[in-house]
Structure formats: C-alpha cells, structure tokens
XYZ file of C-alpha atoms in Angstrom:
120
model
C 0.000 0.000 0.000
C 2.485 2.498 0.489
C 4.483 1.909 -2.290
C 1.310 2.765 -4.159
C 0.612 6.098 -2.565
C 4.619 6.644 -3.029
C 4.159 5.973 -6.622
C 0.829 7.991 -6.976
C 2.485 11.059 -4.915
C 5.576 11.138 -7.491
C 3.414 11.030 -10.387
C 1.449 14.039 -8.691
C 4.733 15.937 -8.226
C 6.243 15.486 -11.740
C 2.811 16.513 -13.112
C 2.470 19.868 -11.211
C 6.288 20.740 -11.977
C 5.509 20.338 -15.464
C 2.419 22.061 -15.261
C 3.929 25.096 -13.408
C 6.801 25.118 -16.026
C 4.360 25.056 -19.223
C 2.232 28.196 -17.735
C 5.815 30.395 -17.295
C 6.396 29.466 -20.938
C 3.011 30.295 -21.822
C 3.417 34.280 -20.202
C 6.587 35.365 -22.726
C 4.068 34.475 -25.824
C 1.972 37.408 -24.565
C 2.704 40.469 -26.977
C 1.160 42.928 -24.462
C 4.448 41.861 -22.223
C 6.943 42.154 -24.805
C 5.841 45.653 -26.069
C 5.718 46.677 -22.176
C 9.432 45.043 -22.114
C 10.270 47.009 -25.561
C 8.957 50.477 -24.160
C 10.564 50.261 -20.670
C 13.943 49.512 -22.640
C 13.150 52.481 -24.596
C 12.779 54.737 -21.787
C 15.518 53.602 -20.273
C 17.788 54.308 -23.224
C 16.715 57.722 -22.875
C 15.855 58.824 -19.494
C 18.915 56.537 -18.131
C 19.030 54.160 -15.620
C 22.612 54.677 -14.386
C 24.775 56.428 -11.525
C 26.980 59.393 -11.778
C 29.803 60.964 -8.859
C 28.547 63.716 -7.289
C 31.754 66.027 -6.070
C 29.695 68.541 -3.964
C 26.803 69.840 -2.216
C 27.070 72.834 -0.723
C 27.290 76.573 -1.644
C 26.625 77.894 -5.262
C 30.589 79.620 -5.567
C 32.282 76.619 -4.325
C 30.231 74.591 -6.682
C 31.209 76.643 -9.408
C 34.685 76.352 -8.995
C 34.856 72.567 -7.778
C 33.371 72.380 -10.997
C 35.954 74.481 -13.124
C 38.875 72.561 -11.483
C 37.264 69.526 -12.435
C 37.106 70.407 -15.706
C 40.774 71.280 -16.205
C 41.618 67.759 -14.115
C 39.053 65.577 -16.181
C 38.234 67.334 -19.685
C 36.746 64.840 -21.090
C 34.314 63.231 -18.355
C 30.665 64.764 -18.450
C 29.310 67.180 -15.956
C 26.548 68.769 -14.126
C 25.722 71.629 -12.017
C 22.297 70.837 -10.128
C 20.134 73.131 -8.409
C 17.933 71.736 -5.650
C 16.700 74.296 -3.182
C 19.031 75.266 -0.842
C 21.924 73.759 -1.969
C 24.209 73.318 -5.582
C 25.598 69.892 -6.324
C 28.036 68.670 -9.389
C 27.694 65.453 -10.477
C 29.817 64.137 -12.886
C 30.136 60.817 -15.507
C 27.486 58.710 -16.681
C 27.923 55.332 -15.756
C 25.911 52.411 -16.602
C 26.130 50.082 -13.585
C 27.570 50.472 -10.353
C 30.803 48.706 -10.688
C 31.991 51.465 -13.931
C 31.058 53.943 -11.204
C 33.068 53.142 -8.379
C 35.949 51.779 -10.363
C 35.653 55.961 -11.757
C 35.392 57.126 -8.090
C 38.521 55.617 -6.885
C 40.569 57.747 -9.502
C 38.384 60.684 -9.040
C 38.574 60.596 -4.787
C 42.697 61.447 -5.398
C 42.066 64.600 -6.174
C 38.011 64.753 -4.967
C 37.794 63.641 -1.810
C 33.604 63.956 -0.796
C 32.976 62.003 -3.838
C 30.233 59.459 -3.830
C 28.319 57.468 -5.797
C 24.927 58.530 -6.731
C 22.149 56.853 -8.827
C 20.855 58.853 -11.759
C-alpha cells in the first residue's frame, strides 16, 4: 500500500512541476508583455538608468569652482551643475552600472575627496 501512494504522490509531483513550467512558458508568448518590455527599454535608453559621482553639495561659488577645477583635471568626463533648493551639487560621468562607477570614483577621490556614488 504504500508503495502505491509513493508511486501515486511522485506522479502528482512530476505533473504539477511540469504544469507550473508550461504556464511560465506560456506568459513570454503574450505580446502585451513584450511591447511593455520594448517600451521600458526604450525609456531607459533615454531617461537613463545609471549612476553618476557627485563632487559637492554645498554653496553655489564653491560649486562653481569645484566644478571648473574639475574640468581642467578631467576634460573629457561629463558634468553637471544641479540646483535643488538650498543647496548646488556637481555630479559628474554617466555610468551604466555600479561597478563602472566606483571603479571611476577611486581615480576621481585622489584629487576629490567627498565624492560618492549617486544613482541617476
């Protein structure tokens, strides 16, 4: 008897697995979810999912020239002056994933030292 209720448990098992794993097959056919998947790419491509190094926040002059000694250090490296009410901050790079980032911010914090990673 109980190798029968073994036998019918196992053959329970295998068929839900195989159940559960057609149905997650069945949900990338759906062409409402890949045109979601398309568009999110999309606006990600342009909005930017990413991180940048922010040098300062602070006062507006010291931004200002943080940011023109930056300039002269790094001339090639993208940057930004930021207003958020009270306070100026520079940001600078865009980096697609964390790891470009920091690997950017150890070079930077030699002559930077407040710099940290932000995400964009």
């Amino acid at each position: 008897m109980k190798k029968h209720s073994l036998i019918i448990t196992f053959i329970f098992l295998v068929t839900a697995f195989a159940l559960k794993a057609n149905a997650q097959e069945k949900l990338t056919d759906n062409k409402h979810i890949i045109s979601l998947i398309e568009k999110k790419r999309t606006y990600n491509k342009s909005n930017g999912n990413g991180y940048r190094i922010q040098l300062y926040n602070g006062l507006e002059r010291r931004a200002r020239s943080l940011r023109n000694r930056f300039k002269v250090e790094y001339p090639d490296v993208y940057t930004k002056l930021i207003y958020k009410q009270p306070e100026w901050k520079i940001q600078v790079g865009n980096y697609k994933t964390r790891l470009h980032a920091d690997r950017a911010l150890n070079e930077i914090r030699e002559k930077f030292s407040g710099a940290i990673v932000v995400p964009m």
